[in-house]
Short mmCIF file of C-alpha atoms in Angstrom, two decimals:
data_model
loop_
_atom_site.label_atom_id
_atom_site.label_comp_id
_atom_site.label_asym_id
_atom_site.label_seq_id
_atom_site.Cartn_x
_atom_site.Cartn_y
_atom_site.Cartn_z
CA MET O 1 -34.87 28.68 40.74
CA GLU O 2 -34.82 32.44 41.19
CA PHE O 3 -38.01 33.78 42.73
CA SER O 4 -39.16 37.37 42.52
CA SER O 5 -41.03 36.96 45.79
CA GLN O 6 -39.96 35.61 49.16
CA LEU O 7 -43.56 34.73 50.01
CA LEU O 8 -43.81 32.60 46.89
CA GLU O 9 -40.42 31.05 47.51
CA ASN O 10 -41.40 30.06 51.07
CA ALA O 11 -44.69 28.56 49.94
CA VAL O 12 -42.97 26.59 47.18
CA ALA O 13 -40.24 25.37 49.55
CA GLU O 14 -42.82 24.12 52.05
CA ILE O 15 -44.97 22.39 49.43
CA ALA O 16 -41.90 20.80 47.86
CA GLN O 17 -41.11 19.10 51.19
CA LEU O 18 -44.06 16.81 50.65
CA PRO O 19 -43.08 13.43 49.21
CA GLY O 20 -43.32 13.10 45.44
CA ILE O 21 -43.71 16.84 44.83
CA GLY O 22 -40.77 18.60 43.22
CA LYS O 23 -40.05 22.33 43.07
CA ARG O 24 -41.71 22.70 39.70
CA SER O 25 -44.94 20.99 40.76
CA ALA O 26 -44.89 22.98 43.99
CA LEU O 27 -44.73 26.21 41.98
CA ARG O 28 -47.63 25.03 39.84
CA LEU O 29 -49.69 24.28 42.95
CA ALA O 30 -48.88 27.67 44.51
CA LEU O 31 -49.89 29.49 41.32
CA HIS O 32 -53.08 27.42 41.26
CA LEU O 33 -53.96 28.57 44.77
CA LEU O 34 -53.42 32.14 43.63
CA LYS O 35 -56.06 31.74 40.93
CA GLN O 36 -58.59 30.44 43.48
CA PRO O 37 -60.41 32.62 46.03
CA GLU O 38 -58.40 33.33 49.17
CA ALA O 39 -60.94 31.36 51.25
CA HIS O 40 -59.82 28.23 49.43
CA THR O 41 -56.25 28.46 50.71
CA GLN O 42 -57.56 29.35 54.13
CA ARG O 43 -59.70 26.21 54.21
CA LEU O 44 -56.77 24.05 53.11
CA ALA O 45 -54.49 25.51 55.80
CA THR O 46 -57.13 25.13 58.51
CA ALA O 47 -57.96 21.54 57.54
CA LEU O 48 -54.28 20.56 57.63
CA THR O 49 -53.60 22.25 60.95
CA ALA O 50 -56.73 20.85 62.61
CA PHE O 51 -55.99 17.37 61.31
CA ARG O 52 -52.39 17.39 62.49
CA LYS O 53 -53.21 18.90 65.86
CA GLU O 54 -56.40 17.13 66.88
CA ILE O 55 -56.20 13.70 65.30
CA LYS O 56 -55.98 10.84 67.81
CA PHE O 57 -54.95 7.23 67.65
CA CYS O 58 -57.64 4.83 68.85
CA GLU O 59 -56.53 3.51 72.26
CA GLN O 60 -57.72 0.05 71.25
CA CYS O 61 -56.57 -0.55 67.67
CA HIS O 62 -54.24 2.46 67.10
CA ASN O 63 -56.10 3.48 63.97
CA LEU O 64 -56.58 7.20 63.30
CA SER O 65 -59.70 8.47 65.03
CA ASP O 66 -61.38 11.69 66.12
CA ALA O 67 -62.45 10.13 69.44
CA PRO O 68 -60.27 8.25 71.95
CA ARG O 69 -61.82 5.02 70.64
CA CYS O 70 -62.56 4.56 66.94
CA GLU O 71 -65.92 3.63 65.44
CA ILE O 72 -64.97 0.06 64.67
CA CYS O 73 -63.67 -0.61 68.17
CA SER O 74 -66.77 1.06 69.64
CA ASN O 75 -69.01 -1.35 67.74
CA PRO O 76 -69.95 -4.25 70.10
CA ALA O 77 -71.59 -6.18 67.25
CA ARG O 78 -68.27 -7.18 65.69
CA ASP O 79 -66.56 -10.50 66.32
CA LYS O 80 -64.01 -10.13 69.10
CA SER O 81 -62.50 -13.56 68.48
CA LEU O 82 -61.01 -12.29 65.19
CA LEU O 83 -58.16 -9.80 65.12
CA CYS O 84 -56.78 -8.50 61.84
CA VAL O 85 -53.25 -7.02 61.99
CA VAL O 86 -52.57 -4.34 59.35
CA GLU O 87 -49.87 -1.79 58.63
CA ASP O 88 -51.87 1.43 58.60
CA ILE O 89 -55.23 3.13 58.15
CA ARG O 90 -55.20 2.62 54.37
CA ASP O 91 -55.31 -1.13 54.87
CA VAL O 92 -58.20 -0.85 57.32
CA MET O 93 -60.07 1.21 54.72
CA ALA O 94 -59.26 -1.29 51.97
CA ILE O 95 -60.43 -4.29 53.99
CA GLU O 96 -63.53 -2.50 55.29
CA SER O 97 -64.52 -1.68 51.73
CA THR O 98 -64.79 -5.43 50.98
CA SER O 99 -67.40 -5.86 53.78
CA GLN O 100 -65.97 -9.37 54.29
CA PHE O 101 -64.34 -8.96 57.67
CA LYS O 102 -66.39 -8.60 60.82
CA GLY O 103 -63.71 -8.79 63.49
CA TYR O 104 -61.55 -6.04 64.98
CA TYR O 105 -58.30 -4.53 63.72
CA HIS O 106 -54.87 -3.87 65.14
CA VAL O 107 -52.85 -1.18 63.35
CA LEU O 108 -49.07 -1.70 63.61
CA GLY O 109 -48.20 1.79 62.42
CA GLY O 110 -45.43 0.54 60.13
CA LEU O 111 -43.41 -2.50 59.14
CA ILE O 112 -40.06 -3.73 60.41
CA SER O 113 -37.49 -2.19 58.07
CA PRO O 114 -33.87 -2.08 59.20
CA MET O 115 -33.01 -0.04 56.10
CA ASP O 116 -35.31 2.74 57.29
CA GLY O 117 -34.31 2.31 60.91
CA ILE O 118 -37.70 0.91 61.91
CA GLY O 119 -37.47 -1.91 64.43
CA PRO O 120 -40.08 -3.94 66.32
CA GLN O 121 -40.05 -1.40 69.15
CA ASP O 122 -41.46 1.23 66.77
CA LEU O 123 -44.60 -0.81 66.11
CA THR O 124 -47.57 -1.34 68.42
CA LEU O 125 -46.51 -4.91 69.23
CA ASP O 126 -46.64 -4.55 73.03
CA SER O 127 -50.24 -3.52 72.81
CA LEU O 128 -50.90 -6.45 70.42
CA ILE O 129 -49.49 -8.91 72.94
CA ARG O 130 -51.56 -7.41 75.78
CA LYS O 131 -54.68 -7.70 73.64
CA ILE O 132 -54.03 -11.34 72.82
CA ASP O 133 -53.04 -12.08 76.40
CA SER O 134 -56.37 -10.76 77.65
CA GLY O 135 -57.98 -13.85 76.11
CA ASP O 136 -60.83 -12.90 73.79
CA VAL O 137 -58.93 -13.32 70.54
CA GLN O 138 -58.96 -16.76 68.95
CA GLU O 139 -57.47 -16.01 65.54
CA VAL O 140 -54.96 -13.38 64.50
CA ILE O 141 -54.92 -12.65 60.77
CA PHE O 142 -51.73 -11.08 59.41
CA ALA O 143 -53.02 -8.83 56.61
CA LEU O 144 -49.84 -7.14 55.42
CA SER O 145 -48.66 -6.32 51.92
CA ALA O 146 -46.60 -8.80 49.93
CA THR O 147 -43.26 -7.02 50.38
CA MET O 148 -39.99 -7.99 51.98
CA GLU O 149 -40.64 -5.76 54.99
CA ALA O 150 -44.09 -7.27 55.41
CA ASP O 151 -42.66 -10.80 55.27
CA THR O 152 -40.10 -9.88 57.94
CA THR O 153 -42.81 -8.40 60.13
CA ASN O 154 -45.05 -11.45 59.61
CA PHE O 155 -42.25 -13.75 60.67
CA TYR O 156 -41.41 -11.63 63.72
CA MET O 157 -45.05 -11.66 64.82
CA TYR O 158 -45.26 -15.38 64.18
CA LYS O 159 -42.35 -15.97 66.57
CA LEU O 160 -43.66 -13.45 69.08
CA LEU O 161 -47.20 -14.82 69.24
CA GLY O 162 -46.33 -18.51 68.95
CA LYS O 163 -46.62 -19.03 72.72
CA PHE O 164 -50.24 -17.86 72.86
CA PRO O 165 -53.08 -20.33 72.26
CA VAL O 166 -54.35 -18.47 69.19
CA LYS O 167 -54.56 -19.45 65.56
CA LEU O 168 -52.21 -17.40 63.35
CA SER O 169 -53.14 -16.98 59.70
CA THR O 170 -52.17 -14.73 56.82
CA ILE O 171 -54.25 -13.51 53.92
CA ALA O 172 -53.89 -15.61 50.77
CA ARG O 173 -51.39 -14.65 48.11
CA GLY O 174 -51.88 -15.76 44.58
CA ILE O 175 -53.25 -14.74 41.24
CA ALA O 176 -55.46 -11.66 41.41
CA VAL O 177 -59.00 -12.01 40.13
CA GLY O 178 -59.08 -11.20 36.42
CA GLU O 179 -55.34 -11.73 36.00
CA GLU O 180 -53.91 -13.98 33.27
CA LEU O 181 -51.64 -16.83 34.26
CA GLU O 182 -49.22 -16.07 31.47
CA TYR O 183 -48.43 -12.62 32.86
CA THR O 184 -48.20 -13.57 36.52
CA ASP O 185 -44.67 -13.34 37.97
CA GLU O 186 -43.00 -16.62 38.91
CA VAL O 187 -42.85 -16.01 42.65
CA THR O 188 -46.59 -15.37 42.86
CA LEU O 189 -47.33 -18.32 40.61
CA ALA O 190 -45.06 -20.62 42.65
CA ARG O 191 -46.80 -19.54 45.85
CA SER O 192 -50.21 -20.03 44.39
CA ILE O 193 -49.31 -23.58 43.38
CA ASN O 194 -47.77 -24.42 46.74
CA THR O 195 -50.71 -23.01 48.68
CA ARG O 196 -53.36 -24.56 46.43
CA LEU O 197 -56.66 -25.33 48.09
CA PRO O 198 -59.48 -27.87 47.58
CA TYR O 199 -61.68 -26.77 44.67
CA GLU O 200 -64.84 -26.90 46.78
CA LYS O 201 -63.30 -24.33 49.12
CA SER O 202 -62.55 -21.92 46.30
CA ILE O 203 -66.16 -21.85 45.07
CA GLN O 204 -67.61 -21.19 48.50
CA GLN O 205 -66.53 -17.57 48.25
CA MET D 1 -63.37 5.94 50.49
CA GLU D 2 -64.66 5.38 54.02
CA PHE D 3 -62.67 7.35 56.59
CA SER D 4 -62.59 6.55 60.27
CA SER D 5 -61.91 10.21 61.04
CA GLN D 6 -63.66 13.38 59.94
CA LEU D 7 -60.48 15.39 60.49
CA LEU D 8 -58.58 13.12 58.13
CA GLU D 9 -61.41 13.15 55.61
CA ASN D 10 -61.47 16.97 55.59
CA ALA D 11 -57.73 17.21 55.16
CA VAL D 12 -57.76 14.68 52.31
CA ALA D 13 -60.69 16.43 50.60
CA GLU D 14 -58.88 19.78 50.71
CA ILE D 15 -55.57 18.39 49.48
CA ALA D 16 -57.35 16.50 46.69
CA GLN D 17 -58.74 19.79 45.36
CA LEU D 18 -55.26 20.69 44.17
CA PRO D 19 -54.70 19.95 40.48
CA GLY D 20 -53.09 16.61 39.71
CA ILE D 21 -53.57 15.20 43.21
CA GLY D 22 -56.13 12.44 43.58
CA LYS D 23 -57.76 11.16 46.77
CA ARG D 24 -55.23 8.39 47.15
CA SER D 25 -52.22 10.71 46.85
CA ALA D 26 -53.93 13.18 49.18
CA LEU D 27 -54.28 10.45 51.80
CA ARG D 28 -50.62 9.57 51.37
CA LEU D 29 -49.63 13.22 51.87
CA ALA D 30 -51.83 13.57 54.96
CA LEU D 31 -50.34 10.43 56.52
CA HIS D 32 -46.88 11.78 55.68
CA LEU D 33 -47.62 15.00 57.60
CA LEU D 34 -48.70 12.87 60.54
CA LYS D 35 -45.30 11.21 60.68
CA GLN D 36 -43.55 14.60 60.73
CA PRO D 37 -43.40 16.92 63.75
CA GLU D 38 -46.48 19.08 64.19
CA ALA D 39 -44.39 22.22 63.56
CA HIS D 40 -43.88 21.02 60.00
CA THR D 41 -47.60 21.16 59.18
CA GLN D 42 -47.85 24.47 60.99
CA ARG D 43 -45.09 25.94 58.82
CA LEU D 44 -46.72 24.66 55.64
CA ALA D 45 -50.10 26.13 56.61
CA THR D 46 -48.57 29.47 57.59
CA ALA D 47 -46.51 29.73 54.39
CA LEU D 48 -49.55 29.02 52.23
CA THR D 49 -51.79 31.49 54.06
CA ALA D 50 -49.17 34.24 54.10
CA PHE D 51 -48.40 33.72 50.41
CA ARG D 52 -52.04 33.82 49.36
CA LYS D 53 -52.90 36.77 51.57
CA GLU D 54 -49.91 39.05 51.19
CA ILE D 55 -48.58 38.42 47.69
CA LYS D 56 -48.87 41.39 45.35
CA PHE D 57 -48.77 41.89 41.62
CA CYS D 58 -46.11 44.35 40.50
CA GLU D 59 -47.90 47.54 39.42
CA GLN D 60 -45.54 47.80 36.46
CA CYS D 61 -45.15 44.31 34.96
CA HIS D 62 -47.87 42.40 36.87
CA ASN D 63 -45.41 39.77 37.99
CA LEU D 64 -45.76 38.34 41.50
CA SER D 65 -43.94 40.47 44.00
CA ASP D 66 -43.69 41.13 47.73
CA ALA D 67 -43.47 44.89 47.17
CA PRO D 68 -45.76 47.10 45.05
CA ARG D 69 -43.02 47.14 42.41
CA CYS D 70 -40.96 44.03 41.66
CA GLU D 71 -37.17 43.81 41.74
CA ILE D 72 -36.77 43.74 37.98
CA CYS D 73 -38.96 46.80 37.43
CA SER D 74 -37.15 48.60 40.27
CA ASN D 75 -33.81 48.07 38.52
CA PRO D 76 -33.00 51.24 36.52
CA ALA D 77 -30.01 49.55 34.84
CA ARG D 78 -32.18 47.45 32.55
CA ASP D 79 -32.97 48.41 28.98
CA LYS D 80 -36.33 50.16 28.84
CA SER D 81 -36.51 50.02 25.06
CA LEU D 82 -37.05 46.25 25.22
CA LEU D 83 -40.28 44.75 26.55
CA CYS D 84 -40.73 41.00 26.77
CA VAL D 85 -44.35 39.79 26.97
CA VAL D 86 -44.81 36.48 28.82
CA GLU D 87 -47.69 34.41 30.15
CA ASP D 88 -46.79 34.10 33.83
CA ILE D 89 -44.08 34.20 36.48
CA ARG D 90 -42.66 30.83 35.44
CA ASP D 91 -41.71 32.27 32.08
CA VAL D 92 -40.03 35.27 33.70
CA MET D 93 -38.04 32.87 35.86
CA ALA D 94 -37.12 30.72 32.85
CA ILE D 95 -35.93 33.69 30.78
CA GLU D 96 -34.10 35.29 33.71
CA SER D 97 -32.20 32.06 34.26
CA THR D 98 -30.66 32.41 30.78
CA SER D 99 -29.19 35.83 31.70
CA GLN D 100 -29.65 36.80 28.04
CA PHE D 101 -32.41 39.36 28.33
CA LYS D 102 -31.76 42.76 29.84
CA GLY D 103 -35.04 44.54 29.14
CA TYR D 104 -38.24 44.62 31.18
CA TYR D 105 -41.14 42.15 31.28
CA HIS D 106 -44.87 42.36 30.92
CA VAL D 107 -46.81 39.46 32.44
CA LEU D 108 -50.14 38.78 30.69
CA GLY D 109 -51.49 36.57 33.45
CA GLY D 110 -52.81 33.98 30.98
CA LEU D 111 -53.45 33.27 27.31
CA ILE D 112 -56.54 33.81 25.21
CA SER D 113 -58.44 30.53 25.38
CA PRO D 114 -62.12 30.56 24.41
CA MET D 115 -62.36 26.92 25.53
CA ASP D 116 -61.50 27.95 29.09
CA GLY D 117 -63.55 31.14 28.89
CA ILE D 118 -60.47 33.37 28.92
CA GLY D 119 -60.77 36.36 26.61
CA PRO D 120 -58.51 39.36 25.90
CA GLN D 121 -60.23 41.32 28.69
CA ASP D 122 -58.87 38.83 31.24
CA LEU D 123 -55.26 39.61 30.34
CA THR D 124 -53.25 42.71 31.22
CA LEU D 125 -53.50 44.08 27.67
CA ASP D 126 -54.81 47.57 28.61
CA SER D 127 -51.78 48.09 30.77
CA LEU D 128 -49.55 46.81 27.94
CA ILE D 129 -51.02 49.38 25.55
CA ARG D 130 -50.56 52.20 28.07
CA LYS D 131 -46.96 51.14 28.57
CA ILE D 132 -46.22 51.14 24.84
CA ASP D 133 -48.16 54.36 24.34
CA SER D 134 -45.99 56.12 26.89
CA GLY D 135 -43.15 55.91 24.36
CA ASP D 136 -40.04 54.33 25.89
CA VAL D 137 -40.50 50.90 24.34
CA GLN D 138 -38.95 50.30 20.91
CA GLU D 139 -39.31 46.54 20.59
CA VAL D 140 -41.94 44.19 22.01
CA ILE D 141 -40.89 40.55 22.13
CA PHE D 142 -43.70 38.00 22.29
CA ALA D 143 -42.20 35.20 24.40
CA LEU D 144 -45.10 32.80 24.68
CA SER D 145 -45.17 29.01 24.52
CA ALA D 146 -45.64 27.21 21.21
CA THR D 147 -49.28 26.24 21.78
CA MET D 148 -52.50 27.07 19.95
CA GLU D 149 -53.58 29.48 22.71
CA ALA D 150 -50.21 31.22 22.56
CA ASP D 151 -50.46 31.57 18.77
CA THR D 152 -53.95 33.09 19.14
CA THR D 153 -52.68 35.51 21.77
CA ASN D 154 -49.64 36.42 19.65
CA PHE D 155 -51.88 37.21 16.70
CA TYR D 156 -54.28 39.25 18.84
CA MET D 157 -51.41 41.30 20.23
CA TYR D 158 -49.95 41.72 16.75
CA LYS D 159 -53.23 43.26 15.56
CA LEU D 160 -53.63 45.32 18.72
CA LEU D 161 -50.14 46.79 18.71
CA GLY D 162 -49.81 47.23 14.94
CA LYS D 163 -50.69 50.92 15.11
CA PHE D 164 -47.83 51.78 17.46
CA PRO D 165 -44.38 52.63 16.09
CA VAL D 166 -42.70 49.66 17.77
CA LYS D 167 -40.98 46.60 16.40
CA LEU D 168 -42.89 43.39 17.18
CA SER D 169 -40.91 40.16 17.33
CA THR D 170 -41.39 36.65 18.67
CA ILE D 171 -38.87 34.23 20.09
CA ALA D 172 -37.53 31.73 17.55
CA ARG D 173 -39.13 28.34 17.19
CA GLY D 174 -37.18 25.46 15.82
CA ILE D 175 -35.08 22.49 16.76
CA ALA D 176 -34.03 22.48 20.39
CA VAL D 177 -30.32 22.38 21.11
CA GLY D 178 -29.21 18.75 21.36
CA GLU D 179 -32.25 17.46 19.51
CA GLU D 180 -31.93 15.10 16.53
CA LEU D 181 -33.51 16.09 13.24
CA GLU D 182 -34.92 12.62 12.70
CA TYR D 183 -37.06 12.84 15.82
CA THR D 184 -38.28 16.42 15.40
CA ASP D 185 -42.01 16.69 14.60
CA GLU D 186 -42.91 17.93 11.11
CA VAL D 187 -44.51 21.20 12.20
CA THR D 188 -41.41 22.28 14.10
CA LEU D 189 -39.15 21.15 11.29
CA ALA D 190 -41.23 22.97 8.67
CA ARG D 191 -41.11 26.16 10.74
CA SER D 192 -37.38 25.90 11.26
CA ILE D 193 -36.88 25.60 7.50
CA ASN D 194 -39.20 28.48 6.70
CA THR D 195 -37.64 30.75 9.31
CA ARG D 196 -34.03 29.79 8.44
CA LEU D 197 -31.46 32.46 9.13
CA PRO D 198 -28.07 33.43 7.70
CA TYR D 199 -25.40 31.09 9.07
CA GLU D 200 -23.26 33.98 10.32
CA LYS D 201 -26.16 35.05 12.54
CA SER D 202 -26.52 31.63 14.10
CA ILE D 203 -22.88 31.49 15.22
CA GLN D 204 -22.93 34.91 16.83
CA GLN D 205 -24.82 33.46 19.81
#
């Protein structure tokens, strides 16, 4: 692309560094900003800078937080015997939106992925062990996605935490609510048959 | 969405104001920035602010430019008898990349679109008339997209410029190079039949 303006070219190049945004979309976004009042761009730039500069990780659960300790960890009313291990803040938000979990979280900050050069040492596993070692936790729930990397991470944690007197569980995998059996992939269907549960248990929910 | 951080929420809200980016994508982009060095976000913010604040419109063609007059308009070697009217900078870039046009441009800054509240007064038509009135231009080429708004704008300009002793032409519409006749829509095909041209002319290109 040949730009008539260096300023535009710089802006487009920077926007296009974001994942999933190509040069053409970046140009469209830059031209959009130009049609908006200047204050709009200023607000965007300030919000990004402030976020990147001032955001903290909760010292307890490693979730993103404005304070040294996040709101969930600061809430003494939650159940400290339950610890839910998740990949990142999006999973905390997803689980919180169900209002079904009253324990605390532990954010790993990633998943073990040799392909991407992410090993166990890049996750917050040391802090997880310290937390479990301190004794309050009775059950650790692995709430990771259903991907290969998540399975690897689950297994690693399973081995790592096996020596502690805590119950280790993972969230159920099976047919999503509303989904038709016919269109469910075999692996999911096989799992859901192998991990079947007593009917009475399924209607308690 | 329930955020654990106001800083994150602000950043996501601002990013999500951009066209085509929803809250979920905005969150993904914000978390991406967090994984990059802080300087990265700083560069992005600076590039956006500088672009929005310092960019100029060329006093001649109204294209985006860093200087009061853009590079194309500052080039005396181009053909001043030819004036190509386009919607915005993307079209200038597209036509320049073909290296086929050696005249000057005139950027309208939009298309007439009553649905979006954009009327002739919002385009750079006064300046276009002044330019043509000054006498150097011999042919005005309407190089707009093939949309309803573009057709309306073409027709408006045709009426507006009819009184000047200049040739008015529009870029050809028809089957794109490499396209199969069978899959061409009827409107395009009908136009390409009605605006057929002598074979010798088509092989001169």
